PDB file of C-alpha atoms and ligand atoms in Angstrom:
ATOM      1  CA  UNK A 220     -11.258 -20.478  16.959  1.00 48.00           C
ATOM      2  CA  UNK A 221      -8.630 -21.564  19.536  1.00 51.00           C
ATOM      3  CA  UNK A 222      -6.286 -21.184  16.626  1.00 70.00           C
ATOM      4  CA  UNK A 223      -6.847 -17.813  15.951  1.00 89.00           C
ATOM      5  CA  UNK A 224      -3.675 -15.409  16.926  1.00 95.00           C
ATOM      6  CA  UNK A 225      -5.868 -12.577  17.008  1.00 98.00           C
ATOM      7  CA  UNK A 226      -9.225 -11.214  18.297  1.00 98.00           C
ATOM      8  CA  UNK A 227     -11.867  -8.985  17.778  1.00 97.00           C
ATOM      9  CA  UNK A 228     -11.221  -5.185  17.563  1.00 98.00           C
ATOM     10  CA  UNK A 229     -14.730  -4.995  19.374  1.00 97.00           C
ATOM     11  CA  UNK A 230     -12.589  -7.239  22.603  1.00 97.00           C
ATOM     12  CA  UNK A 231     -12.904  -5.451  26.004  1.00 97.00           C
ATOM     13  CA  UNK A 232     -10.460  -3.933  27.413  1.00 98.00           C
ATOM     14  CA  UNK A 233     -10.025  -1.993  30.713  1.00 97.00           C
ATOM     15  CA  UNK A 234      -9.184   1.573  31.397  1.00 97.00           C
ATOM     16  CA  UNK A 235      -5.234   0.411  32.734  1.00 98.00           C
ATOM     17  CA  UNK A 236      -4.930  -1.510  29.368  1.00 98.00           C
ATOM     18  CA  UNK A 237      -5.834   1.378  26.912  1.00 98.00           C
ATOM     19  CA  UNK A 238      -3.692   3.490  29.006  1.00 98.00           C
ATOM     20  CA  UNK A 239      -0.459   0.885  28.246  1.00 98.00           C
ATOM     21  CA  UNK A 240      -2.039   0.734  24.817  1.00 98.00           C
ATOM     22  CA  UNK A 241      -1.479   4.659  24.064  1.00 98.00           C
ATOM     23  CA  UNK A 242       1.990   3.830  25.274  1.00 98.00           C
ATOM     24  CA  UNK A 243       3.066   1.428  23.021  1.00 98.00           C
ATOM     25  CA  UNK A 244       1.323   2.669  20.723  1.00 98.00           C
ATOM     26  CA  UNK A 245       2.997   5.613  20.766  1.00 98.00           C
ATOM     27  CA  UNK A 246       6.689   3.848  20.650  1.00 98.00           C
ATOM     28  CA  UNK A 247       5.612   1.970  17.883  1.00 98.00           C
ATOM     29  CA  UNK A 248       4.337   5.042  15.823  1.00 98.00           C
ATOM     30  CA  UNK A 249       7.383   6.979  16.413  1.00 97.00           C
ATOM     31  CA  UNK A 250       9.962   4.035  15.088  1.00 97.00           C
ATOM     32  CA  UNK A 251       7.420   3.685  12.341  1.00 98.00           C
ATOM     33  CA  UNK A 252       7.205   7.206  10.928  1.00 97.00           C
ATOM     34  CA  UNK A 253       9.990   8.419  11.722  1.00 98.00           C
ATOM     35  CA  UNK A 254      10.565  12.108  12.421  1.00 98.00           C
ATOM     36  CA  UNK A 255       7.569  14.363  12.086  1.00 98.00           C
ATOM     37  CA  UNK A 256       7.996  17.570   9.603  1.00 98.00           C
ATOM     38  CA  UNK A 257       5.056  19.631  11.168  1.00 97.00           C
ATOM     39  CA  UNK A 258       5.147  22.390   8.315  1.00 97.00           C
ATOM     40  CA  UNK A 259       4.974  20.233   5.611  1.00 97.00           C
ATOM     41  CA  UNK A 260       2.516  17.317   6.932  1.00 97.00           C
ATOM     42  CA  UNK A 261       4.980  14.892   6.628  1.00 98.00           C
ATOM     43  CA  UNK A 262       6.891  12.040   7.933  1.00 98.00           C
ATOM     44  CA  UNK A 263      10.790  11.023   7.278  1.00 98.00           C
ATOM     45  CA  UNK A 264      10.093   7.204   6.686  1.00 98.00           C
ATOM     46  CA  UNK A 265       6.928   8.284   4.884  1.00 98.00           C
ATOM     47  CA  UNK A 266       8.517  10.667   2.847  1.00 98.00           C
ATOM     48  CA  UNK A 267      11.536   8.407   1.650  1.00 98.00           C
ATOM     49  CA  UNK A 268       9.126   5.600   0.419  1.00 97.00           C
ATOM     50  CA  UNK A 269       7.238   8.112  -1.396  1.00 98.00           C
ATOM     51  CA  UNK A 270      10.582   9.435  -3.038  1.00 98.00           C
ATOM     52  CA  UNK A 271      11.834   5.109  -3.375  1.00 98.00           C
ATOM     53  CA  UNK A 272       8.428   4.960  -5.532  1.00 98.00           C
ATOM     54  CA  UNK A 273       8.789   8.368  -7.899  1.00 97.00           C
ATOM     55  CA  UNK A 274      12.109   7.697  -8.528  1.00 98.00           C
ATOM     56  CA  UNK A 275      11.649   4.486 -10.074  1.00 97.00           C
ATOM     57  CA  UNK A 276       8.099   5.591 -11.937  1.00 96.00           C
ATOM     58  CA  UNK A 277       6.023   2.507 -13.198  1.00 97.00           C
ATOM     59  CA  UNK A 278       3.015   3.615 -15.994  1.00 96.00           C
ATOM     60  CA  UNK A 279       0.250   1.319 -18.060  1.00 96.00           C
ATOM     61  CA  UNK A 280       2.092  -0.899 -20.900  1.00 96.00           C
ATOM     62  CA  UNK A 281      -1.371   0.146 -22.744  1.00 95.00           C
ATOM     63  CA  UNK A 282      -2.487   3.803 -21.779  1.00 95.00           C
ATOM     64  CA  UNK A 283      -5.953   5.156 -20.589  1.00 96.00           C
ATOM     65  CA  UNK A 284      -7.806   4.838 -23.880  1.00 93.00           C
ATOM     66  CA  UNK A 285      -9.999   7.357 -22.365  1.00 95.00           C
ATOM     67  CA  UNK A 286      -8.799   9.541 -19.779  1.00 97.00           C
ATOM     68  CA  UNK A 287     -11.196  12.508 -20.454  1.00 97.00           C
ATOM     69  CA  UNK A 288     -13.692   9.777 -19.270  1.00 97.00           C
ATOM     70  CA  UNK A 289     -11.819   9.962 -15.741  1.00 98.00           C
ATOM     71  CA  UNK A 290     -11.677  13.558 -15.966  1.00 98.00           C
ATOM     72  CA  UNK A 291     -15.156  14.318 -16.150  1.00 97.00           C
ATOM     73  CA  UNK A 292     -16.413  12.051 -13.485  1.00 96.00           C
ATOM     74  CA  UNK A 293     -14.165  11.994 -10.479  1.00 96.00           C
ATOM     75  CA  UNK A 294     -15.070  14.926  -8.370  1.00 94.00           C
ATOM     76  CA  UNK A 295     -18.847  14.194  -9.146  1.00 92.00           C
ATOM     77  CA  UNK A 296     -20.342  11.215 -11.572  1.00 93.00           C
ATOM     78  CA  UNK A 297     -21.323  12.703 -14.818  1.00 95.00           C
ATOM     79  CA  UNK A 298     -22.469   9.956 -16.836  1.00 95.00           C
ATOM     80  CA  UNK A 299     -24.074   6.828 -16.450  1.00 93.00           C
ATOM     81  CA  UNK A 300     -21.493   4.619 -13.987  1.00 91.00           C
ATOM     82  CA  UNK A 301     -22.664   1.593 -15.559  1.00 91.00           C
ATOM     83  CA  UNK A 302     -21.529   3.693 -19.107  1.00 93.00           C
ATOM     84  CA  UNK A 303     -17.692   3.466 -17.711  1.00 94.00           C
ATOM     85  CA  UNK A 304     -15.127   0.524 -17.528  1.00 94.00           C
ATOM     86  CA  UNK A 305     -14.493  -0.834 -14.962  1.00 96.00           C
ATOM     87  CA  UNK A 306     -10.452   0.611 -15.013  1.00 97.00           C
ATOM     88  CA  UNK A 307     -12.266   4.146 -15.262  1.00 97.00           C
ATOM     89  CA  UNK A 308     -14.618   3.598 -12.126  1.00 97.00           C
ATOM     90  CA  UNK A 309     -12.064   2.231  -9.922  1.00 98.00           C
ATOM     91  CA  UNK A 310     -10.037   4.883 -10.374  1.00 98.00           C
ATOM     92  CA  UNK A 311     -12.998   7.614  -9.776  1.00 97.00           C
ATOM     93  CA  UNK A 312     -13.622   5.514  -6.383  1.00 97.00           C
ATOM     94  CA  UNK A 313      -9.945   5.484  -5.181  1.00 97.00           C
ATOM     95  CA  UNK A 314      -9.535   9.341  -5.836  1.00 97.00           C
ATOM     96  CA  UNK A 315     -13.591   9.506  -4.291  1.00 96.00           C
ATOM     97  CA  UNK A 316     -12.484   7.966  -1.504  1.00 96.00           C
ATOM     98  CA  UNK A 317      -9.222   9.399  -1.102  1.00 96.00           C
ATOM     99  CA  UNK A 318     -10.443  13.106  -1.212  1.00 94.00           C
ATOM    100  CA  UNK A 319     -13.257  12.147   2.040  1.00 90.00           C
ATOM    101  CA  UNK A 320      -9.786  11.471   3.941  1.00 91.00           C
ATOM    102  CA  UNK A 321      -8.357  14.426   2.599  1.00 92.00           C
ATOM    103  CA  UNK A 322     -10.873  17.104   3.382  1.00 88.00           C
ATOM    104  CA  UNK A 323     -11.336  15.363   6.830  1.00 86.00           C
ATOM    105  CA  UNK A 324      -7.411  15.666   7.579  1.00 90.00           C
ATOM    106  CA  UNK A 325      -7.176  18.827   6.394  1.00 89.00           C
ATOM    107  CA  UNK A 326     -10.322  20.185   8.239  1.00 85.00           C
ATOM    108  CA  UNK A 327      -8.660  18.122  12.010  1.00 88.00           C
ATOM    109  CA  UNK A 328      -5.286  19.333  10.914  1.00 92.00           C
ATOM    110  CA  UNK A 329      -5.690  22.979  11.820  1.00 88.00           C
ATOM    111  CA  UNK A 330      -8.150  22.595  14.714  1.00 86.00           C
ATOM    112  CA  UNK A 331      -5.625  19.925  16.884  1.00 89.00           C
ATOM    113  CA  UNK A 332      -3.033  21.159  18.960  1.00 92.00           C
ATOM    114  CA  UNK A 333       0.376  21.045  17.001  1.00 94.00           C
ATOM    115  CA  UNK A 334       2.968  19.029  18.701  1.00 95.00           C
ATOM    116  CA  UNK A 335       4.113  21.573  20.646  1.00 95.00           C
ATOM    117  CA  UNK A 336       1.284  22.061  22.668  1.00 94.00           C
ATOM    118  CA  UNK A 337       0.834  18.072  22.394  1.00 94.00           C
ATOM    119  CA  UNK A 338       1.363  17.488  26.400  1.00 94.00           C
ATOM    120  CA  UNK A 339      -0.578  14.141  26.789  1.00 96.00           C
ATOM    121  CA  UNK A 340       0.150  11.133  24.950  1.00 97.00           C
ATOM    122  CA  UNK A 341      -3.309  10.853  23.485  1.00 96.00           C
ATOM    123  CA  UNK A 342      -2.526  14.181  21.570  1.00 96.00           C
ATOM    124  CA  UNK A 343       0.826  13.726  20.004  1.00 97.00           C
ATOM    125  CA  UNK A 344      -0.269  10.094  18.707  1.00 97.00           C
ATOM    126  CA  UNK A 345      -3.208  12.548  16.825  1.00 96.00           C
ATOM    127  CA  UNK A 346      -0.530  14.583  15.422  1.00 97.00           C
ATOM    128  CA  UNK A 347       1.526  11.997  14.144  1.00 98.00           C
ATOM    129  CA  UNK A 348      -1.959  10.000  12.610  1.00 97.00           C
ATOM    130  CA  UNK A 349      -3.003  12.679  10.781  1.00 97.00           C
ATOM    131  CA  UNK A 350       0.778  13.357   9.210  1.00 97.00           C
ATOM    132  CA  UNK A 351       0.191  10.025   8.126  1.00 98.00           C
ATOM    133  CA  UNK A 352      -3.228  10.541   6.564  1.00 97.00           C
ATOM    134  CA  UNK A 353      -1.428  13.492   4.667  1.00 97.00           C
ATOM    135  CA  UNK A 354       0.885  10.650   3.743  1.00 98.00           C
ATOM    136  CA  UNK A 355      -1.533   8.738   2.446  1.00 97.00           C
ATOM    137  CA  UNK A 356      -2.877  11.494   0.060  1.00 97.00           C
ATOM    138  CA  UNK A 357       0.257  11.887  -1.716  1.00 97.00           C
ATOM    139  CA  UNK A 358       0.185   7.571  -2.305  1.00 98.00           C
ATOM    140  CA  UNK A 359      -3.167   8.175  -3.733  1.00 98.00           C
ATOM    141  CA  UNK A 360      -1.979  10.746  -5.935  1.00 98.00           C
ATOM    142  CA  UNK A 361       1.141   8.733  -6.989  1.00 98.00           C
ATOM    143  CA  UNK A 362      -1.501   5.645  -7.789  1.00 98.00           C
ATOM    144  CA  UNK A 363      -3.510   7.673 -10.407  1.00 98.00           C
ATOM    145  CA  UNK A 364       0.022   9.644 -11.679  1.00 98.00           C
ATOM    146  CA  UNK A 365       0.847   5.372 -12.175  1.00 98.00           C
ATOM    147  CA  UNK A 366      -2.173   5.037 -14.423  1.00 98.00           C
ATOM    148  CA  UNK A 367      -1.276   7.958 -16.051  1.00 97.00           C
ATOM    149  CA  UNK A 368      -3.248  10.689 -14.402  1.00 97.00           C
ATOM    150  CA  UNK A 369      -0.707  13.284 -14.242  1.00 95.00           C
ATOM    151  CA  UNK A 370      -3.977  16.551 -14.454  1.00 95.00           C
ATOM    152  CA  UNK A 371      -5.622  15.310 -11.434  1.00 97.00           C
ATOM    153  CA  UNK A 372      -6.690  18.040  -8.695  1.00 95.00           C
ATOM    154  CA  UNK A 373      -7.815  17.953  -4.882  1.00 95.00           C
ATOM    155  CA  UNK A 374     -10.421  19.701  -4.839  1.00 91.00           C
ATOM    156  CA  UNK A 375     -12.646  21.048  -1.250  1.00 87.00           C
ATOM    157  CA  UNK A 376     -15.939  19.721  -0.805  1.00 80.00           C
ATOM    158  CA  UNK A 377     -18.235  22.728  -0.637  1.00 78.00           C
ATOM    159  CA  UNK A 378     -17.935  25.047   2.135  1.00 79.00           C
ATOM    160  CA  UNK A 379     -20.849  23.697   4.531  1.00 79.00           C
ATOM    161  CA  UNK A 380     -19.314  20.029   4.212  1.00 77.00           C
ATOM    162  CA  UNK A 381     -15.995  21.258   4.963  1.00 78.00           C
ATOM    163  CA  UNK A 382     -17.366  23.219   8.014  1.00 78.00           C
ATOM    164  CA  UNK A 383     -18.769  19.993   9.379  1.00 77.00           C
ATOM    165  CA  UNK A 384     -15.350  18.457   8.895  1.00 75.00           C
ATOM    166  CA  UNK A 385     -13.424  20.924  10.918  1.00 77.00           C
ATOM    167  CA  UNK A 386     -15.731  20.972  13.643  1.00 77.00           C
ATOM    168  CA  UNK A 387     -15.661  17.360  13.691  1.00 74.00           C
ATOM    169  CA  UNK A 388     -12.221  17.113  15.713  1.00 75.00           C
ATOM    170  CA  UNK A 389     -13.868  19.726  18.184  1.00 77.00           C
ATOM    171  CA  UNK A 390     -16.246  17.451  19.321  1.00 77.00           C
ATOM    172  CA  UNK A 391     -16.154  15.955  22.812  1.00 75.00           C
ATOM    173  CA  UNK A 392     -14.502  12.629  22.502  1.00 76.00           C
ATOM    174  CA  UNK A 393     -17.805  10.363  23.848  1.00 73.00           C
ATOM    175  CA  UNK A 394     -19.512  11.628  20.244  1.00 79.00           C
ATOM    176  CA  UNK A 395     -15.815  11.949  18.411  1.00 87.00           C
ATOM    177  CA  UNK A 396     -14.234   8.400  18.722  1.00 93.00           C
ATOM    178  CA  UNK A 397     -16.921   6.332  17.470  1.00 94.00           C
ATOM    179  CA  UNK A 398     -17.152   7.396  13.840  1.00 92.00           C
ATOM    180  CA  UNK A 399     -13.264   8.501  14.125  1.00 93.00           C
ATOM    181  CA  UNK A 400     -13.309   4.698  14.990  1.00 97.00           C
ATOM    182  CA  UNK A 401     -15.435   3.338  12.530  1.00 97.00           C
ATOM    183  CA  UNK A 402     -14.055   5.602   9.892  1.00 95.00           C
ATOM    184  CA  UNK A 403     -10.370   3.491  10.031  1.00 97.00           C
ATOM    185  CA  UNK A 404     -12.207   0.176  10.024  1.00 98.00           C
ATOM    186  CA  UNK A 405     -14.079   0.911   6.985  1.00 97.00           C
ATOM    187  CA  UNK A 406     -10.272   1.944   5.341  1.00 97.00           C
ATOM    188  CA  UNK A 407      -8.676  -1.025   5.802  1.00 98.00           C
ATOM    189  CA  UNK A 408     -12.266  -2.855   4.849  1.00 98.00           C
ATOM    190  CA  UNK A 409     -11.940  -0.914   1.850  1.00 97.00           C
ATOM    191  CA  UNK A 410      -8.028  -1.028   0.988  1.00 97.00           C
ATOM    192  CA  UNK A 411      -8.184  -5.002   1.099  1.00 97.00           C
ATOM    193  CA  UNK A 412     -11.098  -5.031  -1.372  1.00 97.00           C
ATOM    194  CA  UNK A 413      -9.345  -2.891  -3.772  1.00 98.00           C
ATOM    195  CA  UNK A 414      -6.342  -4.801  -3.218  1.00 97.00           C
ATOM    196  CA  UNK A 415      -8.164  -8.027  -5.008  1.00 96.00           C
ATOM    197  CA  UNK A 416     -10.064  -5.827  -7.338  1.00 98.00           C
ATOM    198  CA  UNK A 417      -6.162  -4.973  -8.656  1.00 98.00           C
ATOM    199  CA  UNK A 418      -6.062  -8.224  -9.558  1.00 97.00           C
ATOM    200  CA  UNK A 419      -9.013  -8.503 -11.736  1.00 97.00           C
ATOM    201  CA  UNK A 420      -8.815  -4.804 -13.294  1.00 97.00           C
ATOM    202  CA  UNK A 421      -5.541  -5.172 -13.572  1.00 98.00           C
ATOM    203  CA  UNK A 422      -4.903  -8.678 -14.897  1.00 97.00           C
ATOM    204  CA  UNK A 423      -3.299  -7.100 -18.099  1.00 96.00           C
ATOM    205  CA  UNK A 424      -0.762  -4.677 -16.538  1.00 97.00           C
ATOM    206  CA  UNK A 425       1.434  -7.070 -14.320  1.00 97.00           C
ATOM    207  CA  UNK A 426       3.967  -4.071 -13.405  1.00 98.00           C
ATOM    208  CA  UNK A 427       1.579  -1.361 -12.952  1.00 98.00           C
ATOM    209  CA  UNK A 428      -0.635  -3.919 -10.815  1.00 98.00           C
ATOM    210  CA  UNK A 429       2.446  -5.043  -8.284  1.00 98.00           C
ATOM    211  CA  UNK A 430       3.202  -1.161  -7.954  1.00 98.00           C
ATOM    212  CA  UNK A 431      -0.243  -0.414  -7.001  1.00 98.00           C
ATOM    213  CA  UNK A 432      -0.682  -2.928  -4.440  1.00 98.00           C
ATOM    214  CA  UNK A 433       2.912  -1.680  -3.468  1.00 98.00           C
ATOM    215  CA  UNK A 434       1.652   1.924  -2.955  1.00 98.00           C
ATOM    216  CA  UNK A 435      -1.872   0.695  -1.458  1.00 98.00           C
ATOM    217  CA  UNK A 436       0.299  -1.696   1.066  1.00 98.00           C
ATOM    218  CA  UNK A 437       2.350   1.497   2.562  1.00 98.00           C
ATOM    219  CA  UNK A 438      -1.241   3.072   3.022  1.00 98.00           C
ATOM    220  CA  UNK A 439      -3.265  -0.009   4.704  1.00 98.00           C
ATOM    221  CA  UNK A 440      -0.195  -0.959   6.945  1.00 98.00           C
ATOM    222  CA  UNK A 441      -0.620   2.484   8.932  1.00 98.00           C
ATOM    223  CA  UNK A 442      -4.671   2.231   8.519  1.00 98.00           C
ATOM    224  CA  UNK A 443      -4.216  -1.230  10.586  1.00 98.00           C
ATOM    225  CA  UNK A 444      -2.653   0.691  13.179  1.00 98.00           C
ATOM    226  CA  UNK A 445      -5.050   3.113  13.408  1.00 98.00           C
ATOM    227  CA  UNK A 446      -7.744   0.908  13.610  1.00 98.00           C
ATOM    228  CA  UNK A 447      -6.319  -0.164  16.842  1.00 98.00           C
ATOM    229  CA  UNK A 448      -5.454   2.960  18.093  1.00 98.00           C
ATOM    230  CA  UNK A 449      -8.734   4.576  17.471  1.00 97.00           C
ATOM    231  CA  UNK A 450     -10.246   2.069  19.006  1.00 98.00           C
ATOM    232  CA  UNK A 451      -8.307   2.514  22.497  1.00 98.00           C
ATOM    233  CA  UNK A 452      -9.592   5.639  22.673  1.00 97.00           C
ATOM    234  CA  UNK A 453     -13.148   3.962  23.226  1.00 96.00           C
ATOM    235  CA  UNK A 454     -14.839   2.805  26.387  1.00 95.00           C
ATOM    236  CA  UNK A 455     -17.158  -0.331  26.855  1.00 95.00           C
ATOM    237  CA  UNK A 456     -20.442   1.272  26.094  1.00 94.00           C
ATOM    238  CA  UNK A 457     -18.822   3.037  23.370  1.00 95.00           C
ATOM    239  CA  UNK A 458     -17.459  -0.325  21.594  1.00 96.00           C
ATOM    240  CA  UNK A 459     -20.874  -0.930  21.753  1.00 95.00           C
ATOM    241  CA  UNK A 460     -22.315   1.365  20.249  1.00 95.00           C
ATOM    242  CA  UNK A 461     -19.914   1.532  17.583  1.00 96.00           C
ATOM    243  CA  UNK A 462     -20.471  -2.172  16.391  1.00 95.00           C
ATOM    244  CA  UNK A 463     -24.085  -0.962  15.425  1.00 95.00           C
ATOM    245  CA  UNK A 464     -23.518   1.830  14.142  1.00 95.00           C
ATOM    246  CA  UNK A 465     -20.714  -0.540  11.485  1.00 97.00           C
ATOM    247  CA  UNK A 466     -23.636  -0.934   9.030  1.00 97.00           C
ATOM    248  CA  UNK A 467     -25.273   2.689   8.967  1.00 96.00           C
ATOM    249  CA  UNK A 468     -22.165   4.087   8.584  1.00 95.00           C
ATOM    250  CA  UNK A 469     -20.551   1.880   5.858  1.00 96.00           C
ATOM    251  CA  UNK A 470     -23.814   1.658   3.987  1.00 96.00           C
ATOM    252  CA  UNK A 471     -23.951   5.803   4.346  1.00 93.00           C
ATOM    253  CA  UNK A 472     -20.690   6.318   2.958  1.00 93.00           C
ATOM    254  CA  UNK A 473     -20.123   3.851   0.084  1.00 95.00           C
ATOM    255  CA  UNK A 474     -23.470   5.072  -1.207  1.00 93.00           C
ATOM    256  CA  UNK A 475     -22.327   8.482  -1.521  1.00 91.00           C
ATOM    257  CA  UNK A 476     -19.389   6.777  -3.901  1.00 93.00           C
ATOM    258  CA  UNK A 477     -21.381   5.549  -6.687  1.00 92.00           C
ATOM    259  CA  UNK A 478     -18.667   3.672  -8.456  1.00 94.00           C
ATOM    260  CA  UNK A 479     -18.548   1.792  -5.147  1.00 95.00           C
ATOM    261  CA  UNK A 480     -21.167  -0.705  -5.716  1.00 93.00           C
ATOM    262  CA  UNK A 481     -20.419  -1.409  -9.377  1.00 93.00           C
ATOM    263  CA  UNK A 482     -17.279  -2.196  -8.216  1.00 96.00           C
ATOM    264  CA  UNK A 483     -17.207  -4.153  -4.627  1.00 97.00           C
ATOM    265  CA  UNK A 484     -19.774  -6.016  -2.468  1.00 97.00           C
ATOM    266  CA  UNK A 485     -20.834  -3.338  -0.445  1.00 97.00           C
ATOM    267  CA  UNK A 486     -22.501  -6.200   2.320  1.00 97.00           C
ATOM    268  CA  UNK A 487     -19.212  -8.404   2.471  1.00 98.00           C
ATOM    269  CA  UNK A 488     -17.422  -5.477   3.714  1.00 98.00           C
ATOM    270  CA  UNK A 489     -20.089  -4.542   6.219  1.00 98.00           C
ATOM    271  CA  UNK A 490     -19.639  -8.535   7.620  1.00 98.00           C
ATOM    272  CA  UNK A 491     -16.389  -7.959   7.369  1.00 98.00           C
ATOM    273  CA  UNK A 492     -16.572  -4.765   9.162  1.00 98.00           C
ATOM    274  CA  UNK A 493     -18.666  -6.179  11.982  1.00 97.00           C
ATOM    275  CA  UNK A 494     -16.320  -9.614  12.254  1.00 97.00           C
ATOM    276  CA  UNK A 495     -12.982  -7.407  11.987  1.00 98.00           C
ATOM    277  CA  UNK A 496      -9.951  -9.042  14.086  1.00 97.00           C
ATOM    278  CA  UNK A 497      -6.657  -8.785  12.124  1.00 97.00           C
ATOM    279  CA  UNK A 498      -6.328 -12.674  11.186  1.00 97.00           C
ATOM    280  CA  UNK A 499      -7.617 -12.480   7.885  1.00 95.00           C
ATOM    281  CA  UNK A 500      -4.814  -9.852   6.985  1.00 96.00           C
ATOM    282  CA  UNK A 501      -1.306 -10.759   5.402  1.00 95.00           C
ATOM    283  CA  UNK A 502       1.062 -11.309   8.048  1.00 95.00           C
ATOM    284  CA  UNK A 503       3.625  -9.071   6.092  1.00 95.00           C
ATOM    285  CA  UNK A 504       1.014  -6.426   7.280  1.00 97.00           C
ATOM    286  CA  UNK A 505       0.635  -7.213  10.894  1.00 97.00           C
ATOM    287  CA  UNK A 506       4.412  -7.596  11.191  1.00 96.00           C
ATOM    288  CA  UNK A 507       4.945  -3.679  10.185  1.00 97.00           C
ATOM    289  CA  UNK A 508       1.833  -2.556  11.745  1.00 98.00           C
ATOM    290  CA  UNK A 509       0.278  -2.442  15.434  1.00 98.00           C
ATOM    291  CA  UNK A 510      -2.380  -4.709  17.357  1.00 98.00           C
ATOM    292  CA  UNK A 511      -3.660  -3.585  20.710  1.00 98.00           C
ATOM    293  CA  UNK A 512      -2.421  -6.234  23.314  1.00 98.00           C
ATOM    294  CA  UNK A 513      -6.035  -7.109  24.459  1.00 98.00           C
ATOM    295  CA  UNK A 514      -6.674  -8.163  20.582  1.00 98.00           C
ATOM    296  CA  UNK A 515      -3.785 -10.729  20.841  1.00 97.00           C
ATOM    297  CA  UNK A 516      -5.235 -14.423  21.888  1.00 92.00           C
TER     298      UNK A 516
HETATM  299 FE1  FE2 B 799      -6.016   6.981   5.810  1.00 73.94          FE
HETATM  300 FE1  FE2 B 800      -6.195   6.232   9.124  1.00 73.94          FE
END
């Protein structure tokens, strides 16, 4: 539509472009986070809206009535999903979902030069995403903490998964960026999902629902970004190659998330995947986040 302000993340863009791209990219990500504290992971701006939100805590008006229910199903599914409320299996699925980033971050984190060995542009912007993904994490944790889920645990996949996941970052960038790619678009798919399943979950628990969506919001506005980033790291046969491989992926890893398709309409986001191009997203959103200049109509 002529209207549209923005286009599709699968738009082409030349070599000169991506390389302005990383650029302001990287201006953008630096006023954004703020300063980088390598040793712990973290960010400055990151860091104070963490400490903004657990300094003014917001819990359920009506507790869990069963936690233990949450307890025994969110590192694997226990009992029947269709057993569990729906409050119980959306929060299995956020911290299900939350711990893939996690153990990917945490695999990438050690295996990626630290910023002091960071000489290209390309490399520093990696630091800085994956201080954000660390970032992230902690939101995650202080969205289940909100619901009252003060015992929960990260726990490591097994050892061959998380073997995978460190080599992962290793990997030439031609077999790297795609699903590094894909795996951002199928976040902020995702976060705006959950975002209206707050809503409906949540219809009972006005505060704790706003403060959610709060918490999620500081999460997806950095995911938008990095949809746009990861996808300037990609070349034209790559882009297409990742927009077929948005449905095998997607379907691959909501299905390992059983609660995932009691909860969401696992083919909307895969269309939504495929016909991704910022304009459906809040403008609040966009106006904190990034959008490669070749997206922009
Ligand atoms: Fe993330
Ligand atoms: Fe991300």
């Amino acid at each position: 539509m002529s209207s549209a302000k923005y286009l599709s993340i699968f738009s082409p863009a030349t070599r000169q472009q991506r390389r302005e791209n990383f650029e302001t990219y990287w201006e953008f990500s630096q006023r954004h986070g703020g300063q980088l504290f390598e040793d712990d992971k973290d960010l400055e701006k990151k860091r104070a809206r963490l400490k903004h939100f657990q300094e003014d805590p917001v819990r359920l008006r009506q507790p869990l009535s069963d936690p233990e229910a949450f307890y025994r199903n969110y590192i694997v599914m226990q009992d029947d999903p269709s057993s569990l409320n729906r409050m119980t299996l959306m929060l299995t699925c956020i911290y299900k979902f939350a711990r893939h980033e996690w153990v990917g971050i945490k695999g990438a984190w050690d295996s990626i030069p630290d910023m002091t060995r960071s000489y290209k542009v390309e490399d520093k912007i990696s630091r800085v995403h994956l201080a954000e993904e660390f970032c992230h994490i902690r939101l995650f944790d202080e969205m289940l903490k909100t619901c009252g889920l003060e015992r929960v645990e990260w726990v490591p996949l097994g050892p061959i998964k998380e073997k995978i996941y460190e080599q992962f970052p290793k990997l030439p960038g031609f077999l790297m960026d795609t699903p590094a790619f894909i795996t951002e678009l199928m976040g902020v798919t995702f976060y705006s999902h959950l975002y209206r399943l707050f809503d409906e979950i949540l219809a009972e628990e006005p505060e704790v629902c706003q403060r959610l969506k709060e918490l999620l919001e500081e999460i997806t506005v950095d995911e938008v970004a990095h949809v746009g980033q990861r996808r300037n790291f990609i070349g034209p046969i790559g882009m297409e190659i990742s927009k077929v491989l948005v449905r095998p992926f997607y379907t691959l890893f909501f299905n390992d998330i059983p609660e995932i398709k009691q909860l969401l309409d696992i083919d909307q986001m895969i269309k939504e995947g495929i016909a991704f191009d910022f304009n459906e997203l809040p403008s609040h959103i966009i106006e904190r986040s990034w959008v490669p200049s070749y997206c922009k109509s």
